[in-house]
Each structure stands twice: as C-alpha cells, then as structure tokens.
CSV table of C-alpha atoms and ligand atoms in Angstrom, one decimal:
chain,number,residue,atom,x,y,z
A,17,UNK,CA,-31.5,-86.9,42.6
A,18,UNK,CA,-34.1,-86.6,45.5
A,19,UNK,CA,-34.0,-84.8,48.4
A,20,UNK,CA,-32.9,-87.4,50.6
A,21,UNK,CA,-29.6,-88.8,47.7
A,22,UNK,CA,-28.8,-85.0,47.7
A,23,UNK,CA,-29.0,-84.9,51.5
A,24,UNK,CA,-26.6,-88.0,52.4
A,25,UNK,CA,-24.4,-86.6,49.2
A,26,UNK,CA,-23.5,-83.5,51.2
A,27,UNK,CA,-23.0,-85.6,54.4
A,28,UNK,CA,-20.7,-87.4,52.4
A,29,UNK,CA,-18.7,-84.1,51.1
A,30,UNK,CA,-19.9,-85.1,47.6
A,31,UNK,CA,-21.6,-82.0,47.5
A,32,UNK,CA,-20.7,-78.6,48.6
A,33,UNK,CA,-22.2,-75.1,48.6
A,34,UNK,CA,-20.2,-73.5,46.6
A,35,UNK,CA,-20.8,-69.8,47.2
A,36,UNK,CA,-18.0,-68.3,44.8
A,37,UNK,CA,-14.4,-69.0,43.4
A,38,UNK,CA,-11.8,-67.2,41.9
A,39,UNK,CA,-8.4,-67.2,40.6
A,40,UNK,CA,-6.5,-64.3,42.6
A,41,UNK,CA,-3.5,-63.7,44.5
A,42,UNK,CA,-3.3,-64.8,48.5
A,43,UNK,CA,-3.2,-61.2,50.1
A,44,UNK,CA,-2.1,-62.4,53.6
A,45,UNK,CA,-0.1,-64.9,55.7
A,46,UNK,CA,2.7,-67.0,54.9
A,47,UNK,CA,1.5,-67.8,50.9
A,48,UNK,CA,1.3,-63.9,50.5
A,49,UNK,CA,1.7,-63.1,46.9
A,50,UNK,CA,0.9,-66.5,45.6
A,51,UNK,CA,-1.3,-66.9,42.6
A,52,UNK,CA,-4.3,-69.1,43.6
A,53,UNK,CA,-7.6,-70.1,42.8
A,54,UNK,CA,-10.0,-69.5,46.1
A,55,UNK,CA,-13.1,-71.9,46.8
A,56,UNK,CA,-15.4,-70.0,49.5
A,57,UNK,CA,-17.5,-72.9,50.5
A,58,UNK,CA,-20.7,-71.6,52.3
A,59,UNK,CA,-21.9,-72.2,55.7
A,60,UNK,CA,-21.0,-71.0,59.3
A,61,UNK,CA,-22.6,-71.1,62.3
A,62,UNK,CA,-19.5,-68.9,64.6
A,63,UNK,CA,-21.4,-65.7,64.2
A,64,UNK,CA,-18.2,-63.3,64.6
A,65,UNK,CA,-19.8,-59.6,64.6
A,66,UNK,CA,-16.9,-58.5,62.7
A,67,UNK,CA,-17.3,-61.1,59.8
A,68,UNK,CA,-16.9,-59.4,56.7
A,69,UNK,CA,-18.3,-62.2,54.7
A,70,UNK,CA,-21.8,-62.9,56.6
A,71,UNK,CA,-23.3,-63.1,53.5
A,72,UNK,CA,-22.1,-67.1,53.7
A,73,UNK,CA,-23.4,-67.7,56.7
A,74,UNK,CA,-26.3,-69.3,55.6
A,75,UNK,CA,-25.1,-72.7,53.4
A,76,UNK,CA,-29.0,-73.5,52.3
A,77,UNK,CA,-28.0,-69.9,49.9
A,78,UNK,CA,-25.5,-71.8,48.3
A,79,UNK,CA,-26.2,-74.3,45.2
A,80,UNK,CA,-24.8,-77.8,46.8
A,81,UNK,CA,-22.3,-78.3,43.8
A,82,UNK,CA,-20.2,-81.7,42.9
A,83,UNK,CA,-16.7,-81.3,44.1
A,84,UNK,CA,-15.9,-82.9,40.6
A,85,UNK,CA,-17.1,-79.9,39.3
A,86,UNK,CA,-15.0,-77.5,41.8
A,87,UNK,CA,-11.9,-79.5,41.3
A,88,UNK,CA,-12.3,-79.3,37.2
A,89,UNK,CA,-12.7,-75.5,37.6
A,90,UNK,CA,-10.0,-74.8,40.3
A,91,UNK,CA,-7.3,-77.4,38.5
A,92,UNK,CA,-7.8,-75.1,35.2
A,93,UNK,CA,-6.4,-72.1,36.9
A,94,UNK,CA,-3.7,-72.9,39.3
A,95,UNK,CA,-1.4,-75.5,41.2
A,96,UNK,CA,-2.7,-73.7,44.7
A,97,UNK,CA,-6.2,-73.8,45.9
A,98,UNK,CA,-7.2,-71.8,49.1
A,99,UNK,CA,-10.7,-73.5,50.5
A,100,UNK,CA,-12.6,-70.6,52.7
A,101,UNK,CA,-15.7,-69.7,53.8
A,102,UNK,CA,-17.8,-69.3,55.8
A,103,UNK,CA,-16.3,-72.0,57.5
A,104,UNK,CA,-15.4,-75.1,55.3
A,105,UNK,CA,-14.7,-77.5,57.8
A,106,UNK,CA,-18.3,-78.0,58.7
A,107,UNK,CA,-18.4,-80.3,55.7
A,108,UNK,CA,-16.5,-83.0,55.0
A,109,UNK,CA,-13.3,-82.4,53.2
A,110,UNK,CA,-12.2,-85.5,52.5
A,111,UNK,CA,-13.6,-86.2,48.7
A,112,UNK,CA,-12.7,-82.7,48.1
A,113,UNK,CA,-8.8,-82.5,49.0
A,114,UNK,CA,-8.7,-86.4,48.0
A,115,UNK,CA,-9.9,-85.3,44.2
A,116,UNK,CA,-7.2,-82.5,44.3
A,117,UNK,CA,-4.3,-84.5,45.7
A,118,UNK,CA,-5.0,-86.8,42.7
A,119,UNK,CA,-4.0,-83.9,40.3
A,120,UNK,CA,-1.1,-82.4,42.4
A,121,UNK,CA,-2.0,-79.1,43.7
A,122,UNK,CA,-1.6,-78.0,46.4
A,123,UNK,CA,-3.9,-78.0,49.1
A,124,UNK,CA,-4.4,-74.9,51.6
A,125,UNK,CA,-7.2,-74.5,54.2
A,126,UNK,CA,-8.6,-70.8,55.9
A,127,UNK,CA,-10.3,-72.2,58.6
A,128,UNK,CA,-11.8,-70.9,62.6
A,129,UNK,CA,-10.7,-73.9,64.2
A,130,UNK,CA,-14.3,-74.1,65.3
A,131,UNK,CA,-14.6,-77.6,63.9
A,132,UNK,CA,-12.9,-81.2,63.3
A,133,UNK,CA,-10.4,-81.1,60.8
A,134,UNK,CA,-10.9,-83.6,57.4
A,135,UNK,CA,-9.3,-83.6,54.4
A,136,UNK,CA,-5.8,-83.4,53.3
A,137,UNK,CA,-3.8,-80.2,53.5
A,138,UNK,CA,-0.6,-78.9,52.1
A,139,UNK,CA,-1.0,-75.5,54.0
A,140,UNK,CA,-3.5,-75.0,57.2
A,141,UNK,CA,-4.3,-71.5,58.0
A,142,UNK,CA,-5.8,-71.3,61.3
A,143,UNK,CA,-7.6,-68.2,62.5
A,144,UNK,CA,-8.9,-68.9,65.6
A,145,UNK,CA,-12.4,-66.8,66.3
A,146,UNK,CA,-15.3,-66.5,69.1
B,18,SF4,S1,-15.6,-67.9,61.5
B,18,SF4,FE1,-15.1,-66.6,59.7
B,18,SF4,S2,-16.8,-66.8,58.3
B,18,SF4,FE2,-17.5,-67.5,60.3
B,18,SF4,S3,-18.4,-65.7,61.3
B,18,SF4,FE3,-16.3,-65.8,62.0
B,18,SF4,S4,-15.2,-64.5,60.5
B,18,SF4,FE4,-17.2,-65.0,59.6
C-alpha cells in the first residue's frame, strides 16, 4: 500500500491506530463490572493537563491497523467492546462499529465530546473535557 492508499484508508476509518486493547472489566459508569474487551484508538488533539493517558496523544505513534483485524481480536474475547483513546472520534467510526454490529456485540464509546459523532453505538459515554 503507498503512502497516499494508506492515507485515504484512514480517512475512510479503514485504518486505525491502534495503540492497545485488552479484555478487562469496565471500572466505571453505568457498565461498571462488565466484562469487556477495550480498543484505545490513538490520537487527540484536547490537551487536558490532567490526562492520564498522554502517551496517545500523538496517533502518528500508533501502527494504523485494519479494523478487520480489531474486530477479529475484540469479537474473540467478549460481546462488549469499549472504543477509547485518546479520543476516537477523530476518525471515522463508521466501518469500525458497522463490522461489529454485523457480529452482535455490543457497541460502547468513551469519548470528550470534542468531535462529530460517527459510528453506531449501543452505549455512549460522554466525558465532556477542556
Ligand atoms: S480528551 Fe481524554 S485523551 Fe484527550 S487529553 Fe483529555 S483526558 Fe486525555
């Protein structure tokens, strides 16, 4: 893929950078003691000084990774899939929640606020920030 393809594929939320994901149990809000697997897509630009993940701030860190990929590894593990970040609504969730819906999990988003919404979502957690 060139630079360009791989360029328009993250545009397209065909690719995401995937900074980590793990199967764990929601710690807070309404889902609180829910299995889940969490996808912390990297990437945001809201520069909170309190962030305790500023280590995804920067999405060019992050390998831009097929959500068919992220949707095999997340569907293996559990019915409930938390997207965070960093703040995943600067890339287009659409593909993403689309590919998840299609195996029957439920959806759930961590999000700022400080962007558009896309995607489809079971469960929208809205933190609003700075
Ligand atoms: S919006 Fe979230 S990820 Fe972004 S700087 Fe603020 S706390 Fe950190």
């Amino acid at each position: 893929m060139t630079r360009r393809e791989r360029q328009e594929h993250i545009d397209k939320g065909l690719l995401l950078p995937l900074m980590e994901e793990f199967y764990t149990i929601q710690g807070e809000g309404y889902h609180k003691g829910t299995a889940a697997y969490f996808v912390r897509i990297g990437g945001c630009d809201v520069g909170c000084h309190w962030c305790d993940v500023k280590e995804s701030w920067l999405a060019e860190l992050h390998p831009p990774t097929e959500t068919e990929k992220i949707v095999a590894n997340a569907v293996a593990y559990s019915k409930t899939i938390v997207v965070t970040g960093g703040e995943p609504l600067m890339w287009d969730m659409g593909p993403l929640t689309e590919q998840l819906k299609a195996k029957q999990v439920q959806t759930h988003i961590e999000t700022s606020g400080a962007y558009k919404l896309s995607g489809t979502w079971d469960w929208i957690c809205l933190s609003p920030k700075k």
